[in-house]
Short mmCIF file of C-alpha atoms in Angstrom, two decimals:
data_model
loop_
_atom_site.label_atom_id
_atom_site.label_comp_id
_atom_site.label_asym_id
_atom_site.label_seq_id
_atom_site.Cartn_x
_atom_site.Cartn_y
_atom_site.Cartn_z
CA UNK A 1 -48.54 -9.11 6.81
CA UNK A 2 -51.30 -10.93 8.53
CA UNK A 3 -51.65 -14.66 8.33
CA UNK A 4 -54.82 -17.26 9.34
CA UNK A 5 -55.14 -20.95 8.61
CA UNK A 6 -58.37 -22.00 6.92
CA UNK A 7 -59.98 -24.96 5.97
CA UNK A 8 -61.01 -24.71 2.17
CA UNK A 9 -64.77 -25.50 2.27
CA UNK A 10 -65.00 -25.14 -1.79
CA UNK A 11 -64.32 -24.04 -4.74
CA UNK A 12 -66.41 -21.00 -6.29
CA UNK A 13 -64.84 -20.64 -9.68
CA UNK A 14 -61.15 -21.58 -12.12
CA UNK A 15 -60.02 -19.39 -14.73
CA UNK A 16 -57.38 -19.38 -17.03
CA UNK A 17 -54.91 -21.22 -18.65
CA UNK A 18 -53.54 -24.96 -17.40
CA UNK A 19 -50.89 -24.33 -16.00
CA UNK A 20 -51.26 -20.57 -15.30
CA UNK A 21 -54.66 -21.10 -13.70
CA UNK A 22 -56.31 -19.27 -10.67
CA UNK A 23 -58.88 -20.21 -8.15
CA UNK A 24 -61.37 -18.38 -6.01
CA UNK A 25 -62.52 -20.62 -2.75
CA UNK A 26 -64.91 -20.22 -0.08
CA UNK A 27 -62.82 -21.17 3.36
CA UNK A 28 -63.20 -20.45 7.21
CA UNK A 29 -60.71 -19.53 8.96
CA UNK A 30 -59.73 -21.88 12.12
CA UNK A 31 -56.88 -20.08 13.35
CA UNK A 32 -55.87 -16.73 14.68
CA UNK A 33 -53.33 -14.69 16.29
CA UNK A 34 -54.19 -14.08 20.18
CA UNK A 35 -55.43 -10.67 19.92
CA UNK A 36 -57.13 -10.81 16.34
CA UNK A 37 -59.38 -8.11 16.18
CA UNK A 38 -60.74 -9.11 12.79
CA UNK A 39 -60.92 -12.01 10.65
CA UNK A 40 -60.94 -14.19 13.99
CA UNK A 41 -61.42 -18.11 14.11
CA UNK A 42 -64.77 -19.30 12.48
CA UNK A 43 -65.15 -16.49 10.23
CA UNK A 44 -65.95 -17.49 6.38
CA UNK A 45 -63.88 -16.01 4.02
CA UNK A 46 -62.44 -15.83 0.41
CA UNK A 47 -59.72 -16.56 -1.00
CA UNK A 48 -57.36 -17.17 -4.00
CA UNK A 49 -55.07 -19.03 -5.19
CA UNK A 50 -52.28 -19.53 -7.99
CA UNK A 51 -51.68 -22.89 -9.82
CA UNK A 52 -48.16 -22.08 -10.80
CA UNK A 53 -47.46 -20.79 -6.77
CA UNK A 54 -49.14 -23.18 -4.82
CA UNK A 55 -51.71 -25.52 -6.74
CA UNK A 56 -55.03 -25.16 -6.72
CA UNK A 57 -56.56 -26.66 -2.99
CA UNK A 58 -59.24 -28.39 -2.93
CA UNK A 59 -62.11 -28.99 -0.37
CA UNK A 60 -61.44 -30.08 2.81
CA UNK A 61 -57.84 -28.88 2.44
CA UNK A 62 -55.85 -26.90 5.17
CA UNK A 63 -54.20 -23.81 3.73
CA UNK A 64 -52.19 -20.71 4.74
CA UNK A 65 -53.59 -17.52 4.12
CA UNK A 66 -51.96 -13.71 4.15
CA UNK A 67 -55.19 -11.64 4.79
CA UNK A 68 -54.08 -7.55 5.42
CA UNK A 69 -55.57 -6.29 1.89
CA UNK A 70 -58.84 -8.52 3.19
CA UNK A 71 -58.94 -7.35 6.74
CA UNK A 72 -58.59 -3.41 5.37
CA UNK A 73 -61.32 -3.71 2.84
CA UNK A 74 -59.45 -2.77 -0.03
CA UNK A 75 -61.43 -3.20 -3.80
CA UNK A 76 -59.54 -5.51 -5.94
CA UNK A 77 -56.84 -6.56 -3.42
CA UNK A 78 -59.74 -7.40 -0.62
CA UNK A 79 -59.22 -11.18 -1.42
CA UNK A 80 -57.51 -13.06 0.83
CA UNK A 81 -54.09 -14.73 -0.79
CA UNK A 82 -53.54 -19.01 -0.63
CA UNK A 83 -49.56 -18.75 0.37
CA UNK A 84 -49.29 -22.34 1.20
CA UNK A 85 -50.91 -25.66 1.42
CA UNK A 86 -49.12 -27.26 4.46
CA UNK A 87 -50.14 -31.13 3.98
CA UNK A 88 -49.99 -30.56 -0.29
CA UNK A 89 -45.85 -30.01 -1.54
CA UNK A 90 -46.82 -28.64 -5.47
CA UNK A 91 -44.41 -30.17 -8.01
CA UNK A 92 -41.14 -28.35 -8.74
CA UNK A 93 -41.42 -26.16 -11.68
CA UNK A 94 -39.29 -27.11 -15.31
CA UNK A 95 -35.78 -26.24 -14.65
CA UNK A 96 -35.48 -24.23 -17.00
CA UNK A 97 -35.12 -20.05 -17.00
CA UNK A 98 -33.51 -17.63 -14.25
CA UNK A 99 -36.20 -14.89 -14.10
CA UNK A 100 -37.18 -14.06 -10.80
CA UNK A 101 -40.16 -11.97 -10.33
CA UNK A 102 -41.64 -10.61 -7.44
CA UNK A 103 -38.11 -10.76 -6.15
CA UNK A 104 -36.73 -11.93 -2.73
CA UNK A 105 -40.45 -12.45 -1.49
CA UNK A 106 -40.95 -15.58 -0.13
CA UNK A 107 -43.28 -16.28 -2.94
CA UNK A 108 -41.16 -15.12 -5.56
CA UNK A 109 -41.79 -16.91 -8.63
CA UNK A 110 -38.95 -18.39 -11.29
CA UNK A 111 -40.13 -18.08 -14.88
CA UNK A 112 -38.78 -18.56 -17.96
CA UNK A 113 -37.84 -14.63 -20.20
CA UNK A 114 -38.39 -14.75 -23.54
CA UNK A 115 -35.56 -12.42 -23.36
CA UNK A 116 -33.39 -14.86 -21.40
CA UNK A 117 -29.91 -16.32 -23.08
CA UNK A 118 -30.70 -19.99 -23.54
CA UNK A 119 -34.12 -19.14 -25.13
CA UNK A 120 -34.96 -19.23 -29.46
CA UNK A 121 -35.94 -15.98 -29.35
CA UNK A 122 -33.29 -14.32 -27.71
CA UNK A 123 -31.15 -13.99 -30.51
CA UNK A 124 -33.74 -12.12 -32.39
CA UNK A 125 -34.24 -9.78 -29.48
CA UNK A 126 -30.20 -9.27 -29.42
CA UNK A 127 -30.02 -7.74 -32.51
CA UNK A 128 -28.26 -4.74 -32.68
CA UNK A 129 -29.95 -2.05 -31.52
CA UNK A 130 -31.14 0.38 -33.92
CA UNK A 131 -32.66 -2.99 -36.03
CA UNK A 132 -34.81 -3.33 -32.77
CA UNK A 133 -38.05 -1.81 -33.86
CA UNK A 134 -41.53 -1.94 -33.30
CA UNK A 135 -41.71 -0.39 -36.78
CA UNK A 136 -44.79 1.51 -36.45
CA UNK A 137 -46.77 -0.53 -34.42
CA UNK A 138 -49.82 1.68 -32.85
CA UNK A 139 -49.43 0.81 -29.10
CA UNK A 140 -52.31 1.71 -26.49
CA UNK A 141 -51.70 3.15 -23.26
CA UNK A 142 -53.92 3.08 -20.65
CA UNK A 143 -54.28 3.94 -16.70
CA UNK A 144 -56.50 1.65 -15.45
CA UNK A 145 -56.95 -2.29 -16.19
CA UNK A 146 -60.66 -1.94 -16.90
CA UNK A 147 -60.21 0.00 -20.24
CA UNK A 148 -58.54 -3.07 -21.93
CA UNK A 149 -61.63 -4.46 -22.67
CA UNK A 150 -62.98 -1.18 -23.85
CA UNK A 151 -60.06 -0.43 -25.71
CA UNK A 152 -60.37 -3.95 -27.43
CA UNK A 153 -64.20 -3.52 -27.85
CA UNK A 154 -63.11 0.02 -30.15
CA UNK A 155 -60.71 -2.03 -32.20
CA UNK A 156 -63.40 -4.45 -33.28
CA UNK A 157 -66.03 -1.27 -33.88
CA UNK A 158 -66.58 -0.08 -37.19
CA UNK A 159 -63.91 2.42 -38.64
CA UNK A 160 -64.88 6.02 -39.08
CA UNK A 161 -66.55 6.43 -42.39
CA UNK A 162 -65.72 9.56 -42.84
CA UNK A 163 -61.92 9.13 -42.93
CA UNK A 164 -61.73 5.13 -43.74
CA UNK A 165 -63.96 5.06 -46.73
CA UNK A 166 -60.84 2.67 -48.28
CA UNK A 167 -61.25 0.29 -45.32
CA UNK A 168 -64.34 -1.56 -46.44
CA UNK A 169 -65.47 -4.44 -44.48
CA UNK A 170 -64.02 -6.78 -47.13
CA UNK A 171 -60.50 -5.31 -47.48
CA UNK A 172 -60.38 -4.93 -43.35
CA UNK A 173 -58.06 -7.43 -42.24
CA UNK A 174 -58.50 -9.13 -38.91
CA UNK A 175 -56.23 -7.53 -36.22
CA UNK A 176 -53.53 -9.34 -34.05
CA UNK A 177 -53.73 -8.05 -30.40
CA UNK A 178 -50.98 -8.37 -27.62
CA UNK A 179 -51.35 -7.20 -23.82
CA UNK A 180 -48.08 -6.19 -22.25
CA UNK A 181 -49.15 -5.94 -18.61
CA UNK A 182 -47.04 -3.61 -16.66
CA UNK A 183 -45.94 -3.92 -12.66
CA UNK A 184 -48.09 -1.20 -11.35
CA UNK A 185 -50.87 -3.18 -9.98
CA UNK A 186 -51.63 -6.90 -9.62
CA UNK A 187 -48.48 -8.94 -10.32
CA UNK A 188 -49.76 -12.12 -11.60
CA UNK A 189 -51.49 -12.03 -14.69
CA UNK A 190 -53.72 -15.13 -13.62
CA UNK A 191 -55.69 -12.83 -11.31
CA UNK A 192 -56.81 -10.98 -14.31
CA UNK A 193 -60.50 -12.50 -14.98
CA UNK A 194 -60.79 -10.68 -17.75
CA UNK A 195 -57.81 -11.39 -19.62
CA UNK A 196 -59.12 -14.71 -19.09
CA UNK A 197 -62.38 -14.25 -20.73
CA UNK A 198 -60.55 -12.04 -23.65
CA UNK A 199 -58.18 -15.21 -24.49
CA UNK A 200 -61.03 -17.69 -24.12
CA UNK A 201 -63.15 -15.69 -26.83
CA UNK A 202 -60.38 -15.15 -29.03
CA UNK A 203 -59.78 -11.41 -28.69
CA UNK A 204 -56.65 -11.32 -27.43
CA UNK A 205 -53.58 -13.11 -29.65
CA UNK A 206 -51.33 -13.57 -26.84
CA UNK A 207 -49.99 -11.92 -23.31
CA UNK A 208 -46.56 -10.39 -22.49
CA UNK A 209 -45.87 -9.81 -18.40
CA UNK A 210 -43.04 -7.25 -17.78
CA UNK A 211 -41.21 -5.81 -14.84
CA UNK A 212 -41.82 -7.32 -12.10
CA UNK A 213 -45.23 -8.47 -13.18
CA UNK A 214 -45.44 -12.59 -14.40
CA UNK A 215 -48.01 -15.06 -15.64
CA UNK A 216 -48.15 -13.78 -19.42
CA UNK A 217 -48.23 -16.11 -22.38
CA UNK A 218 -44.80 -14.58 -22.22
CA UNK A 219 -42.11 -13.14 -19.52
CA UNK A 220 -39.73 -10.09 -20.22
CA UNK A 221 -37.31 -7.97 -18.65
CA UNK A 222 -38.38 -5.10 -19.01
CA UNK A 223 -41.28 -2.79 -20.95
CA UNK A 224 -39.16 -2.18 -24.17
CA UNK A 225 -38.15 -6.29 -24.55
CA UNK A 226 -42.10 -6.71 -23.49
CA UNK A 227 -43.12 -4.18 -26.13
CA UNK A 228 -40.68 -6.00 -28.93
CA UNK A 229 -41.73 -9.69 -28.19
CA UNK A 230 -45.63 -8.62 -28.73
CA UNK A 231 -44.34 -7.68 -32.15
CA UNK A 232 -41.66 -9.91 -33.42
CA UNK A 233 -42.72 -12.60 -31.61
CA UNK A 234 -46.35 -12.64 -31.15
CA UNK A 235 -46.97 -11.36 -34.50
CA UNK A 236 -48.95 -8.17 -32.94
CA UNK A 237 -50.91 -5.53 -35.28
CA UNK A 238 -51.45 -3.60 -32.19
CA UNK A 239 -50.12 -3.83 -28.85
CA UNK A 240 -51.93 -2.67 -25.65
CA UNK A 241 -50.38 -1.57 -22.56
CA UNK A 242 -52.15 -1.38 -19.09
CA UNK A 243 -51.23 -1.99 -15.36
CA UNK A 244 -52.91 -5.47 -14.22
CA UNK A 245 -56.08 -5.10 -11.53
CA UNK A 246 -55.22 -2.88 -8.64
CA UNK A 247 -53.99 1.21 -9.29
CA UNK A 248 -52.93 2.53 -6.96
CA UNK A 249 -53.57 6.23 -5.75
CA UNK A 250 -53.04 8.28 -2.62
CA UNK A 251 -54.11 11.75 -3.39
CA UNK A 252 -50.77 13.10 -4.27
CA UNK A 253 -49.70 14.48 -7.47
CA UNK A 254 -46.95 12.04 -8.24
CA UNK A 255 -48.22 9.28 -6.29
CA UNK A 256 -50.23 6.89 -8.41
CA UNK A 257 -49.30 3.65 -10.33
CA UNK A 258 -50.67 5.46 -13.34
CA UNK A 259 -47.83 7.35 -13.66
CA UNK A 260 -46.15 4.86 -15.63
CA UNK A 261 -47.92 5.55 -18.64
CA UNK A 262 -45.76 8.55 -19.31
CA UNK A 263 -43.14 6.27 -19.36
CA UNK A 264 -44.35 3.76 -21.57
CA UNK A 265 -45.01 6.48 -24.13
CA UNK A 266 -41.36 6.94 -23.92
CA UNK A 267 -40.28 3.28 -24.51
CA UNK A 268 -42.75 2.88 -27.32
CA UNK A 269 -41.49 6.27 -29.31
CA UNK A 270 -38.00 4.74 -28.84
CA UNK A 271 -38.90 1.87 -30.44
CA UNK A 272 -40.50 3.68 -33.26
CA UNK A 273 -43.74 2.61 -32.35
CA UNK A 274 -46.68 5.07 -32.60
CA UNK A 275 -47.53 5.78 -29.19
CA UNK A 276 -51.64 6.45 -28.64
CA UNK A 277 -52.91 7.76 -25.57
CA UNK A 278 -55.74 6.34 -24.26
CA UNK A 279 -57.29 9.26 -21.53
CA UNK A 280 -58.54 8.23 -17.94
CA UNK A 281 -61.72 10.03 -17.99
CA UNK A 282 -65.09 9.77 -16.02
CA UNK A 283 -68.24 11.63 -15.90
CA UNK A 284 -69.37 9.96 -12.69
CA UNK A 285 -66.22 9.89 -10.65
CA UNK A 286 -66.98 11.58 -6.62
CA UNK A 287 -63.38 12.64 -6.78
CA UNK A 288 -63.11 16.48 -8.54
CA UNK A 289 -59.28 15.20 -9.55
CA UNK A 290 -60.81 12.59 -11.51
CA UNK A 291 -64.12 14.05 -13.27
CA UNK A 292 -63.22 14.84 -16.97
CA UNK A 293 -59.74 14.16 -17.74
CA UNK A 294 -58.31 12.56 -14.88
CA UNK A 295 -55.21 14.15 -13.31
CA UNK A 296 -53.58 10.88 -14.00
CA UNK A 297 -53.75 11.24 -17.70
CA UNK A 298 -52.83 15.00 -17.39
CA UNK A 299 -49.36 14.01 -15.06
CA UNK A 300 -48.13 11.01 -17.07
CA UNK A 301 -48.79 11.97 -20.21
CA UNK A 302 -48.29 16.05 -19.82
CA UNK A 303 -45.26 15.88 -17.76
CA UNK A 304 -43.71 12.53 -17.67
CA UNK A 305 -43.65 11.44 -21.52
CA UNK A 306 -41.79 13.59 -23.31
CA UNK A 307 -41.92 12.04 -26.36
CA UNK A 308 -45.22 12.65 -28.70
CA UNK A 309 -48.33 10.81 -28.51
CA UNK A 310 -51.84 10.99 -30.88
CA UNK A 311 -53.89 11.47 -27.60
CA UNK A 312 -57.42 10.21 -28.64
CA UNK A 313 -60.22 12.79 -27.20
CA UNK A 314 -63.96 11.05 -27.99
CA UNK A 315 -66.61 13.51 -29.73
CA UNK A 316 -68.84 13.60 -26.29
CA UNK A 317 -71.79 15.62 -26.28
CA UNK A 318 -72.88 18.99 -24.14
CA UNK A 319 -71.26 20.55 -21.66
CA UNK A 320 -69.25 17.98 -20.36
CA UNK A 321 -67.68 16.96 -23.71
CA UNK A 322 -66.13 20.51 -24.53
CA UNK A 323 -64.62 20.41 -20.61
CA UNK A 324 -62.65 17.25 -21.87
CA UNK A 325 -62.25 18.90 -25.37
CA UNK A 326 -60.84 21.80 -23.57
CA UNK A 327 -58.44 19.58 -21.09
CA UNK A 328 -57.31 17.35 -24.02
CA UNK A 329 -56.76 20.37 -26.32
CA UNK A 330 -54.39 22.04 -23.34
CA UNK A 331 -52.50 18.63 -22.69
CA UNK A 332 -51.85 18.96 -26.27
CA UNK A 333 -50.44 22.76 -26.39
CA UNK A 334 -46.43 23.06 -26.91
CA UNK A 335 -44.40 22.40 -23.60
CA UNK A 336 -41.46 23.58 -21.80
CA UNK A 337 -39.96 20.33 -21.75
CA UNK A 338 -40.77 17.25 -24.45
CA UNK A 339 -42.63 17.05 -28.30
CA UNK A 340 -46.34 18.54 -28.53
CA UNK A 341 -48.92 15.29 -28.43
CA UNK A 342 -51.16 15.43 -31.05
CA UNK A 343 -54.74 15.95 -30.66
CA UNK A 344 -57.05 12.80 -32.52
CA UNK A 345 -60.59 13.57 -32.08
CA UNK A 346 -62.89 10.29 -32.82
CA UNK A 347 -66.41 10.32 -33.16
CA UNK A 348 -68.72 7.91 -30.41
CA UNK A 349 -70.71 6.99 -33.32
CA UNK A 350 -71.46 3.02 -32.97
CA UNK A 351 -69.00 2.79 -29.58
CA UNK A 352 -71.57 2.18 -27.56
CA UNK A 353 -73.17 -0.59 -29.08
CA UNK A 354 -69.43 -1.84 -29.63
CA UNK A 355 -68.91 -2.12 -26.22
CA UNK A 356 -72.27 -3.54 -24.88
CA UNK A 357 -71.11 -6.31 -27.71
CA UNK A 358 -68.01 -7.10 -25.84
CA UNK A 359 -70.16 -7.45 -22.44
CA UNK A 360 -73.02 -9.74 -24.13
CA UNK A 361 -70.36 -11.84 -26.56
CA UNK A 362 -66.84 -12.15 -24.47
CA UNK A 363 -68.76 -12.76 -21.27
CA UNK A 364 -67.05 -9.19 -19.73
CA UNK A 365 -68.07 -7.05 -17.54
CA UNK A 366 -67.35 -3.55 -17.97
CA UNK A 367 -66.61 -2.15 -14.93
CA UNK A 368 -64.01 0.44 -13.34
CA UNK A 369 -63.71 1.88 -10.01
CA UNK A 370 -67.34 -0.02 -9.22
CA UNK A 371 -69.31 1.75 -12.33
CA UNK A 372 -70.62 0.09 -15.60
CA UNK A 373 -70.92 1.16 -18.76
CA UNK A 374 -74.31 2.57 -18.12
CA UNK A 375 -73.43 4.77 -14.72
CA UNK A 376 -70.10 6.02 -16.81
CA UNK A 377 -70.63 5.67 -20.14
CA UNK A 378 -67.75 8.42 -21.14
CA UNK A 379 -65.05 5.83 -19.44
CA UNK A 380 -65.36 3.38 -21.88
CA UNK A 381 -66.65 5.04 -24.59
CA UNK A 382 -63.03 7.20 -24.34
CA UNK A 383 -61.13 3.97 -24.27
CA UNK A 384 -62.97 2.45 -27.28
CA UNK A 385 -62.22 5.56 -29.06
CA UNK A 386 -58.77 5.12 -28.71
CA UNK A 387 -59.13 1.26 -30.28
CA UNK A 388 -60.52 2.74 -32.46
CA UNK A 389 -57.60 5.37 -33.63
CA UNK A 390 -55.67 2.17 -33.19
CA UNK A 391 -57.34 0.03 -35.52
CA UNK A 392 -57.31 2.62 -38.33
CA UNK A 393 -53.60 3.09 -37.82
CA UNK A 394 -53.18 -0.65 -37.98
CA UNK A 395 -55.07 -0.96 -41.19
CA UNK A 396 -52.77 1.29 -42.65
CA UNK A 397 -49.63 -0.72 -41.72
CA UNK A 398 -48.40 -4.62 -43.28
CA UNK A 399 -49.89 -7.10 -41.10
CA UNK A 400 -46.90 -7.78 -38.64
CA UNK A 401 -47.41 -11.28 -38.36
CA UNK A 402 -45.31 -12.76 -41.48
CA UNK A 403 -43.24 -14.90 -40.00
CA UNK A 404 -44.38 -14.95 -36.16
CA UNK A 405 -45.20 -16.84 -34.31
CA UNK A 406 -49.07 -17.60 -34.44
CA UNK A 407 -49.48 -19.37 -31.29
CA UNK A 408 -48.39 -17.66 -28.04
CA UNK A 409 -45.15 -19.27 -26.91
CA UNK A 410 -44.35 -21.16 -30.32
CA UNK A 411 -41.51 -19.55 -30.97
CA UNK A 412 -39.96 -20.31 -27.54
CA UNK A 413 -40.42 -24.14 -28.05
#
């Protein structure tokens, strides 16, 4: 770890809930190690910090910062982090819940579980076992944090008219959407500026952190409790799982963050939800390993879910849309070891305009691995497809909300 002491000279923006909120601040950094090579005393800087960790500082304010993701340049981790605010002590948190996340840290956090023993809805997530169901429930997978958006931009889209001609405009009911954000990038949810945006416009029902991950509307245990609350407690139609900001990736077959999703396609088919694969793909991408189907796609969901998944391929056009035709149709041939996926083609048609909606109306930015939607259009478009898969699987379902909670958190109070 590296540390610095800054003075805050302002603040550049607040998002997010009160409470949960996080701040970005201009500072300059008045103290360094002897030695400092970078970073070194006078230097401006950003930085960011958590309400729920340390309060939000104001200007003028002396803080504490950790700066090693900032002094190596990283992408989304090159902030620098607010650990403390020596002259401000924040309030103590509710007593109440025994979660620790980001555990034995010395900025762990203590949050309440909606899974914990003292809370309303644990008794409906102790039910025996095989009652515990997602019942159907078409959950989203994804790789990467930047398809949520996409993925949610889909579910809004217009059906496909050649296989929803029953789902008219006035008989399609309005969809309830959770985010269970898994452990395998950022760990607070705050950070998350879109999932800030998403709430604020409505678009997203309600949050669910897992793992080791905090900050949601909701805290769990684990993916499977995380997976169940969206449903039975949040009242989801359709849940979506991603990692928060941040994959991680170091050129190695098995070593990527991404390689979770295999495994949530295994929790959700043991819930009897309906699993739907949402493929990492990019047209743009410098890396070979990543250019059509990403290998991260091909790993987690080819070799590490071995339960079956409707893996959505998008109807792209010329030569590069029969490579990922090709690649999804081989992901989808029988394997040695787990159930054949099945192969969901969805047309494009209207995806586009779908997703340059969610820019213009939610106030989001499209963007993964420093590309927008119009230097790799096949990215999101791939994503939307699978919201939209989602959506028509929804449709098909009772809404899941009778009886939840319609308010993220109401059942907990």
């Amino acid at each position: 770890m590296m540390w610095r002491d800054a003075n805050v000279l302002g603040v550049r923006r607040i998002w997010g809930r009160p409470g949960r909120r996080c701040a970005e601040v201009e500072a300059r950094i008045v103290s360094a190690p002897p030695g400092a090579v970078v970073l070194g005393d006078g230097e401006p800087c950003r930085a960011v910090a958590y309400e729920s960790v340390t309060g939000l500082p104001e200007p003028g304010e002396w803080v504490r910062l950790e700066v090693s993701a900032l002094a190596r340049g990283l992408g989304t981790g090159g902030h620098a982090m607010v650990t403390a605010r020596p002259s401000v002590l924040p309030a103590d948190p509710a007593p109440d819940g025994h979660l620790v996340k980001a555990r034995y840290m010395p900025d762990q956090v203590m949050v309440t579980g909606v899974d914990e023993q003292d809370t309303p809805a644990h008794a409906l997530l102790s039910a025996p076992i095989e009652d515990l169901t997602l019942a159907g429930t078409p959950v989203v997978i994804a790789d990467l944090h930047s398809a949520l958006p996409a993925v949610l931009a889909g579910l809004r889209a217009p059906l496909e008219p050649d296989r929803d001609a029953a789902a008219t405009p006035s008989r399609r009911r309005e969809l309830r959407v959770v985010y269970v954000m898994t452990d395998g990038g950022a760990l607070p949810l705050p950070y998350s500026r879109t999932v800030a945006a998403l709430q604020e416009a409505g678009l997203l029902a309600g949050t669910v952190s897992v793992g080791q991950a905090w900050g949601g509307d909701l805290e769990a245990v684990s993916i499977h409790n995380g997976l169940l609350a969206a449903r039975l407690v949040l009242g989801a139609d359709v849940i979506v799982v991603a990692q928060g900001p941040g994959n991680l990736g170091t050129d190695t077959p098995w070593g990527f963050s991404g390689v979770a999703c295999g495994d949530a396609v295994n929790a959700v088919a043991a819930l009897d939800g309906h699993p739907v694969a949402c493929l990492r793909v990019s047209e743009a991408d410098g890396r070979a390993r990543h250019r059509g189907i990403s290998h991260h796609s091909l790993t987690a969901y080819g070799r590490v879910a071995l339960a079956a998944a409707d893996v959505v391929v998008p109807r792209l056009e010329g030569a590069f849309g029969r490579q990922v035709a090709e690649q999804a149709a081989a992901l989808c041939a029988p394997r040695r070891q787990g159930a054949t996926h099945r192969l969901v083609e969805v047309p494009v048609t209207g995806l586009f305009g779908a997703l340059a909606a969610m820019e213009r109306e939610a106030g989001v930015r499209l963007n993964t691995m420093g590309r927008g939607l119009s230097e790799d259009a096949a990215g999101f478009l791939t994503a939307a497809a699978a919201g939209r898969h989602a959506a028509r699987l929804a449709q098909a379902l009772p809404a899941a909300r009778a009886g939840a909670a319609t308010t993220p958190g109401a059942a907990l109070r």
